[in-house]
Short mmCIF file of C-alpha atoms and ligand atoms in Angstrom, two decimals:
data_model
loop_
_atom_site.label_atom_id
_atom_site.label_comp_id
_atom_site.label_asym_id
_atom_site.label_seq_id
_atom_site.Cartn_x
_atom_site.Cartn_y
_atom_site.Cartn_z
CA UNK H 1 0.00 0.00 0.00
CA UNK H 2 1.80 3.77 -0.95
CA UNK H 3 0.98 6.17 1.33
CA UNK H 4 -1.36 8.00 -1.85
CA UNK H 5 -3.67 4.78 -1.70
CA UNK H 6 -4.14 4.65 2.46
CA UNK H 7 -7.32 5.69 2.48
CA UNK H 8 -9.39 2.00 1.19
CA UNK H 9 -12.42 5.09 0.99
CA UNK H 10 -12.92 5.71 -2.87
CA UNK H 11 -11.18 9.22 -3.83
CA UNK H 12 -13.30 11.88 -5.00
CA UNK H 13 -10.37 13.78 -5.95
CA UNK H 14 -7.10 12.32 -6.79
CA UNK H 15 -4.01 14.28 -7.87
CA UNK H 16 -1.08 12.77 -9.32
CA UNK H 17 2.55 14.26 -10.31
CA UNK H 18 1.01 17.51 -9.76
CA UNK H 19 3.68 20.51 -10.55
CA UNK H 20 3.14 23.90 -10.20
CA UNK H 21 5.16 26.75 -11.08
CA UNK H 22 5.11 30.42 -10.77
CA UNK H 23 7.16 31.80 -13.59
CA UNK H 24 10.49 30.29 -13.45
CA UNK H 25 9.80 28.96 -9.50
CA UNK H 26 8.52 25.76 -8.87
CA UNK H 27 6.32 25.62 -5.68
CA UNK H 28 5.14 21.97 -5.83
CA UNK H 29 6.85 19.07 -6.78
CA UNK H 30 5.30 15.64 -7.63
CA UNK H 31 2.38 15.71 -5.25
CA UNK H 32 0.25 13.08 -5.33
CA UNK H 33 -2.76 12.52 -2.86
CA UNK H 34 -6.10 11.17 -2.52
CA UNK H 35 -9.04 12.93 -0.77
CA UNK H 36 -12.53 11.20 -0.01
CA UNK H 37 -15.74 12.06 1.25
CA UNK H 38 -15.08 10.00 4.73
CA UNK H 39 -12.15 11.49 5.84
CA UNK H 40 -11.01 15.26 6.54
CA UNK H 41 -7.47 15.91 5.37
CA UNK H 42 -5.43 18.50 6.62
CA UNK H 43 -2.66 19.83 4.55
CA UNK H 44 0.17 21.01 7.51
CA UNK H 45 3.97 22.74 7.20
CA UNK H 46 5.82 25.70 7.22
CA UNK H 47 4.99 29.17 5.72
CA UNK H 48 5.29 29.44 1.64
CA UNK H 49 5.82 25.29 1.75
CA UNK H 50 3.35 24.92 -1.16
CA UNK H 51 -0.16 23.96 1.09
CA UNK H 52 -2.66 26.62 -0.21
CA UNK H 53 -0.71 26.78 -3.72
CA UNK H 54 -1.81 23.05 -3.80
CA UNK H 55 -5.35 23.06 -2.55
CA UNK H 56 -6.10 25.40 -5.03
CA UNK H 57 -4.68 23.22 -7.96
CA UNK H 58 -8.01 21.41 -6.76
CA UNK H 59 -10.69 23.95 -8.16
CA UNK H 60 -8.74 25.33 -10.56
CA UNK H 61 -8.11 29.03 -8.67
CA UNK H 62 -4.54 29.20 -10.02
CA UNK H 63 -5.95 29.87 -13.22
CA UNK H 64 -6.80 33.49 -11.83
CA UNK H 65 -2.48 34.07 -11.57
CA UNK H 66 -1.22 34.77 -14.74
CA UNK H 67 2.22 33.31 -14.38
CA UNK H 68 0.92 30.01 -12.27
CA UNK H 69 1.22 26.91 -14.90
CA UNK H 70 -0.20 23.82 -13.04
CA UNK H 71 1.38 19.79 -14.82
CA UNK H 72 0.46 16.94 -13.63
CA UNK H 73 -2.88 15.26 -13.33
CA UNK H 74 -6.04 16.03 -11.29
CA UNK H 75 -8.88 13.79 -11.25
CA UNK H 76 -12.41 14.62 -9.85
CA UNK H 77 -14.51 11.31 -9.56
CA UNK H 78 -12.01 10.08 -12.75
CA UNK H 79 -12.80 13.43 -14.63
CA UNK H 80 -9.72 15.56 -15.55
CA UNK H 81 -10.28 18.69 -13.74
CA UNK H 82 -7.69 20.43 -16.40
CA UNK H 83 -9.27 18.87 -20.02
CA UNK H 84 -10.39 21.82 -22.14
CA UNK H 85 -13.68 20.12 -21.77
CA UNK H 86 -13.88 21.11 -18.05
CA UNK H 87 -16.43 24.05 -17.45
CA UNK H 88 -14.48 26.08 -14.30
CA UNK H 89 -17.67 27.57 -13.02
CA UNK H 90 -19.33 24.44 -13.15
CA UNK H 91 -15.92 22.79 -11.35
CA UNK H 92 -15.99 25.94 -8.80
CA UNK H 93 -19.53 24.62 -7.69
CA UNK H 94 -18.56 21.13 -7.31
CA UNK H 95 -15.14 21.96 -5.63
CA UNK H 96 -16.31 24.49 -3.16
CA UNK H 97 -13.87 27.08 -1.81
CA UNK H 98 -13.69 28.92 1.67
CA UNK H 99 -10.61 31.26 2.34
CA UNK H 100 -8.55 32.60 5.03
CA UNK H 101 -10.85 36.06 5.44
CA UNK H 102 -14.65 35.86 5.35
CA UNK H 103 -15.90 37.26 2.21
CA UNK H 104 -19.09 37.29 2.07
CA UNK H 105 -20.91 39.75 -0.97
CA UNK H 106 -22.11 43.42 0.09
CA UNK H 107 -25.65 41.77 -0.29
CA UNK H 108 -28.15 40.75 2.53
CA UNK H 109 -27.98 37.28 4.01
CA UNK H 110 -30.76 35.17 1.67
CA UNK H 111 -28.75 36.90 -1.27
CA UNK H 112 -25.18 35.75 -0.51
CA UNK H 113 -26.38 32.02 -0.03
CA UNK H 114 -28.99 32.26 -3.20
CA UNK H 115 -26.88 34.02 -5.68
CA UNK H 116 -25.03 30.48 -6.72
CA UNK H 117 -28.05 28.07 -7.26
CA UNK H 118 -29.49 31.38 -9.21
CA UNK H 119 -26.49 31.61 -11.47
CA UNK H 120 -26.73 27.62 -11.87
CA UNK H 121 -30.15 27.60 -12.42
CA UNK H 122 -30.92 25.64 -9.13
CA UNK H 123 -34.27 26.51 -8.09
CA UNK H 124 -37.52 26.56 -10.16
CA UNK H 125 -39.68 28.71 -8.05
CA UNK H 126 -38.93 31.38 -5.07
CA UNK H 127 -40.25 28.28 -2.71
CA UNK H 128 -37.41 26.58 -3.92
CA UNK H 129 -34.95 29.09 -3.07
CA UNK H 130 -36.51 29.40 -0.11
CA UNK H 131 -35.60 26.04 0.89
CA UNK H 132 -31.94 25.67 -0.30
CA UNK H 133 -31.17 28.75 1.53
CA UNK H 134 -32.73 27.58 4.43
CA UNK H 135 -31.29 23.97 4.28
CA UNK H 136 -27.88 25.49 3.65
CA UNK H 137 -27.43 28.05 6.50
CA UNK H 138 -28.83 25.08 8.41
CA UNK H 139 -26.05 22.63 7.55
CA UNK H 140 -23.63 25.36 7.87
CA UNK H 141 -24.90 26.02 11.68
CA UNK H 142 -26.10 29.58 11.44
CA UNK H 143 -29.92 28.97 10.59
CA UNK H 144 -31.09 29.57 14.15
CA UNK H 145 -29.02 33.01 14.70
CA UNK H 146 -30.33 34.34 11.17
CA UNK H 147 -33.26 33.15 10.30
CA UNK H 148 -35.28 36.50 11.38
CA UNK H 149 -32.80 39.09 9.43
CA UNK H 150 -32.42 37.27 6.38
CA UNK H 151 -32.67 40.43 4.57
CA UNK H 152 -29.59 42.40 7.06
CA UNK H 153 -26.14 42.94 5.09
CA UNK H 154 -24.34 39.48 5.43
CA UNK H 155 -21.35 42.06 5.92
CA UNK H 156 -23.05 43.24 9.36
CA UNK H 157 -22.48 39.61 10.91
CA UNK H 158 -19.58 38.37 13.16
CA UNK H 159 -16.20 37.22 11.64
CA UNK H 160 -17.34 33.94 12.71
CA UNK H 161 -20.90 34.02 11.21
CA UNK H 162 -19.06 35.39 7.72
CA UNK H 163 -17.44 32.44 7.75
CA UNK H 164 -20.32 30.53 8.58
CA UNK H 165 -22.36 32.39 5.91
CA UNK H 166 -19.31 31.89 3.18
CA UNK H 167 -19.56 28.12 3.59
CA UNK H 168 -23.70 27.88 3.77
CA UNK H 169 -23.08 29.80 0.05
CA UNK H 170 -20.32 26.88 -0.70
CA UNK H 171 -22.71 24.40 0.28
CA UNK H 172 -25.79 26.36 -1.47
CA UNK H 173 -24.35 25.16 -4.99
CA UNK H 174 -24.85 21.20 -3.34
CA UNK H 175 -20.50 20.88 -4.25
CA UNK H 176 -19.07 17.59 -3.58
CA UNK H 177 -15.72 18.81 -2.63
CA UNK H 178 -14.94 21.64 -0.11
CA UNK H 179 -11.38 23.24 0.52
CA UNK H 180 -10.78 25.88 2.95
CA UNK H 181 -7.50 27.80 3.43
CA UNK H 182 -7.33 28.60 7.04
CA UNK H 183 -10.70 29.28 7.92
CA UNK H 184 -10.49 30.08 11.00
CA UNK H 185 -7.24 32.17 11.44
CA UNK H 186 -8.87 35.76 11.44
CA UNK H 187 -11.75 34.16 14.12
CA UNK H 188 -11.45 34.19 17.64
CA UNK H 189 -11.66 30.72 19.57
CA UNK H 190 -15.47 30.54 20.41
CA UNK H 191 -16.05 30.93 16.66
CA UNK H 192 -12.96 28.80 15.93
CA UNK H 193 -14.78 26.27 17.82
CA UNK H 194 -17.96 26.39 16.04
CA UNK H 195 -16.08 25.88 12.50
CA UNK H 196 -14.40 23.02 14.01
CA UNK H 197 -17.91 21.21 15.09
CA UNK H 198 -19.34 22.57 11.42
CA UNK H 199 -15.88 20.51 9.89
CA UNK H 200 -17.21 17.27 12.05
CA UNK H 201 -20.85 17.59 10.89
CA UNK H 202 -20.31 17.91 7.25
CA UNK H 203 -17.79 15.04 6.76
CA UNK H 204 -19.49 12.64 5.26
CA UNK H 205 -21.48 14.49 3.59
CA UNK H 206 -18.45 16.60 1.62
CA UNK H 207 -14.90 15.29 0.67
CA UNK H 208 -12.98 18.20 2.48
CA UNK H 209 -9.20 19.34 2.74
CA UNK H 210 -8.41 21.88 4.99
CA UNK H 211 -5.40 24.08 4.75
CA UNK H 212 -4.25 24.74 8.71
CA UNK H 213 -1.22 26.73 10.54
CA UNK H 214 -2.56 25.02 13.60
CA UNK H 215 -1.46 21.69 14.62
CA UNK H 216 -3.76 21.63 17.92
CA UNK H 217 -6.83 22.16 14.71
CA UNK H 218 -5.26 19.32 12.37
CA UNK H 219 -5.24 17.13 15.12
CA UNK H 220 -9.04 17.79 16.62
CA UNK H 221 -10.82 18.20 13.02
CA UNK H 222 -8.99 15.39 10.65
CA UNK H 223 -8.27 12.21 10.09
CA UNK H 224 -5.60 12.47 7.77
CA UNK H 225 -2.83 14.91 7.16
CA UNK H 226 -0.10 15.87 4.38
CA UNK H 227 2.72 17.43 5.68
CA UNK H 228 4.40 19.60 2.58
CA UNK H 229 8.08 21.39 3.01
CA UNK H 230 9.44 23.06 0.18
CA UNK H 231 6.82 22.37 -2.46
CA UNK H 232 6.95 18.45 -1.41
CA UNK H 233 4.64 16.25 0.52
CA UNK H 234 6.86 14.47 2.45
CA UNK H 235 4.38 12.26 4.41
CA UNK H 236 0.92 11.66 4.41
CA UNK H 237 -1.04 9.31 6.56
CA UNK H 238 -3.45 8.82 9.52
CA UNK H 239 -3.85 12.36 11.16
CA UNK H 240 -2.74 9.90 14.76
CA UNK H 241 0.67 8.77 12.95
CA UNK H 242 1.40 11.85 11.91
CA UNK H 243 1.20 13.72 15.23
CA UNK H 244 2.30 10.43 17.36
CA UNK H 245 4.99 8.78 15.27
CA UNK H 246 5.54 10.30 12.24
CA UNK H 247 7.68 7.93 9.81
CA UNK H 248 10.11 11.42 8.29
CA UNK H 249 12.33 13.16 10.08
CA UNK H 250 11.35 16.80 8.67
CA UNK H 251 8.02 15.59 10.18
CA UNK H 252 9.16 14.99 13.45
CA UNK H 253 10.95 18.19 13.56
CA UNK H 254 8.07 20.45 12.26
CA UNK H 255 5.06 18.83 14.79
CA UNK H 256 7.46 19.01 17.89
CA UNK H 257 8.21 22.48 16.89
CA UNK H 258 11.81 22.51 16.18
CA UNK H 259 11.11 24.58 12.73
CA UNK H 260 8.09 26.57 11.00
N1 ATP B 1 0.83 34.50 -6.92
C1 ATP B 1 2.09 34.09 -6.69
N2 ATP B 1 3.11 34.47 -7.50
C2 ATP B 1 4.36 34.06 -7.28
N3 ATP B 1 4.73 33.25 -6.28
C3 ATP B 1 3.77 32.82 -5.45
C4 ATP B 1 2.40 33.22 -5.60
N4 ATP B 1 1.66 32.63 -4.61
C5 ATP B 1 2.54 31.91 -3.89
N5 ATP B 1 3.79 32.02 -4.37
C6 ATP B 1 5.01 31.37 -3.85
O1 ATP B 1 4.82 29.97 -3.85
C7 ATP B 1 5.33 29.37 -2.66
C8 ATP B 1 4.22 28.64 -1.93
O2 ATP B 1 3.28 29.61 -1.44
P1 ATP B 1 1.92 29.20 -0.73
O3 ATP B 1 1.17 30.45 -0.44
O4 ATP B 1 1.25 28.16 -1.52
O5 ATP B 1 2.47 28.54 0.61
P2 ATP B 1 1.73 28.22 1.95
O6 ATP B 1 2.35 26.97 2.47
O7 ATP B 1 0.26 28.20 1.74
O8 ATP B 1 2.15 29.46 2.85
P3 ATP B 1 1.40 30.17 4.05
O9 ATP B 1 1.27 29.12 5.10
O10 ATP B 1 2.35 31.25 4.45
O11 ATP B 1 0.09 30.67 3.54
C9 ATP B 1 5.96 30.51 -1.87
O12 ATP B 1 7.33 30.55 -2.16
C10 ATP B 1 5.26 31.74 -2.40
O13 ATP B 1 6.08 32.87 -2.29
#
């Protein structure tokens, strides 16, 4: 068994050989990695190793950098996520993205979470707007603390609701994937918390990868992690091994905080 194949879970997404350069610079080397719908992976390691360059080789946002040039192969349920046949937008729905900063749109609530399933022709009727919204801030935990000021700003809620309110608009589109690059680092811990629980009620449900500067979080939200250094993954495996007897030496060194 290589460490790619440890999960026995079917891969929703599988990378292979990925590459990705910016201009002449190479910031990932020959990563290759399965994520699946029953486990959370966490992608761990020092600052400008590669982590969020790589989760978003997974939805395609390094097409929005002009000099990023992406090899390699990226598979989502066997489809190649870079063929010319690929619709982005359509990929962008089914490979969700939530990012460091809550960004929710200058719009009210109802509008930030129905704007997608408008745009993808979703819902038939207003009643069936109505209900993805609702279903959607539900799964995403903010339902109950919303549900009478649907029409407020969605700017005017907490950093932690944003966030909150960014993934119930990620989910709104019904994606099968969703990555998030450090969602929780401009939240305080109460609201950190919440995301965490959110992260345990959706697996399952969502293949997710989750970009983290915080050990303590890779440890309490997933169940396996990829430690990158330098643009490589240098060891993958069972979020437990990783943090209790990691097989690499640069992994060792990183988790009992010698470096990073
Ligand atoms: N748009 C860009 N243009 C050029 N180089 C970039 C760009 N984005 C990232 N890089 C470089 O690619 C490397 C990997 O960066 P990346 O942001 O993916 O790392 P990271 O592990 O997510 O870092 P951090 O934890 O600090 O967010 C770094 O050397 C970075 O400077």
């Amino acid at each position: 068994m290589t460490d790619t194949q440890l999960n026995n879970a079917t891969p929703k997404l599988s990378a292979r050989g990925v590459d990705v350069f910016y201009g002449q610079k190479q910031a990932i080397k020959d990563v290759s990695i399965d994520i699946d719908m029953e486990h959370v992976t966490a992608f761990i390691g020092p600052s400008g190793c590669g982590k969020s360059t790589f989760l978003r080789t997974m939805n395609r946002m390094n097409d929005t950098v002009s000099s990023a040039r992406v090899t390699g192969d990226i598979r989502l349920d066997g489809e190649d996520i870079y063929s010319p046949a690929m619709d982005v937008v359509q990929l962008r729905a089914r490979v969700g993205m939530v990012f460091q900063k809550p960004n929710p749109f200058p719009k009210s609530i109802y509008e930030n979470v129905a704007y997608g399933p408008r745009i993808h022709g979703l819902a038939a009727s207003k009643g069936d707007m109505d209900g993805i919204v609702e279903r959607s801030l539900t799964r995403a935990g903010l339902w109950n603390e919303v549900k009478d000021r649907l029409t407020d700003s969605g700017t005017a809620l907490s950093g932690g609701q944003q966030q909150r309110l960014c993934i119930a608009r990620a989910i709104a589109v019904d994606p099968e994937v969703i990555l998030m690059d450090e969602p929780c680092s401009a939240l305080d811990p109460i609201a950190t918390a919440k995301i965490e629980e959110l992260i345990h009620e959706l697996r399952g449900r969502y293949a997710i990868a989750i970009v983290t500067h915080n050990m303590q979080q890779a440890a309490r939200v997933s169940q396996r992690t990829a430690f990158f250094h330098l643009g490589t993954l240098v060891e993958y495996g069972r979020t437990s091994d990783i943090f209790t007897n990691p097989r690499q030496e640069r992994t060792k060194d990183y988790i009992t905080g010698r470096y990073g």
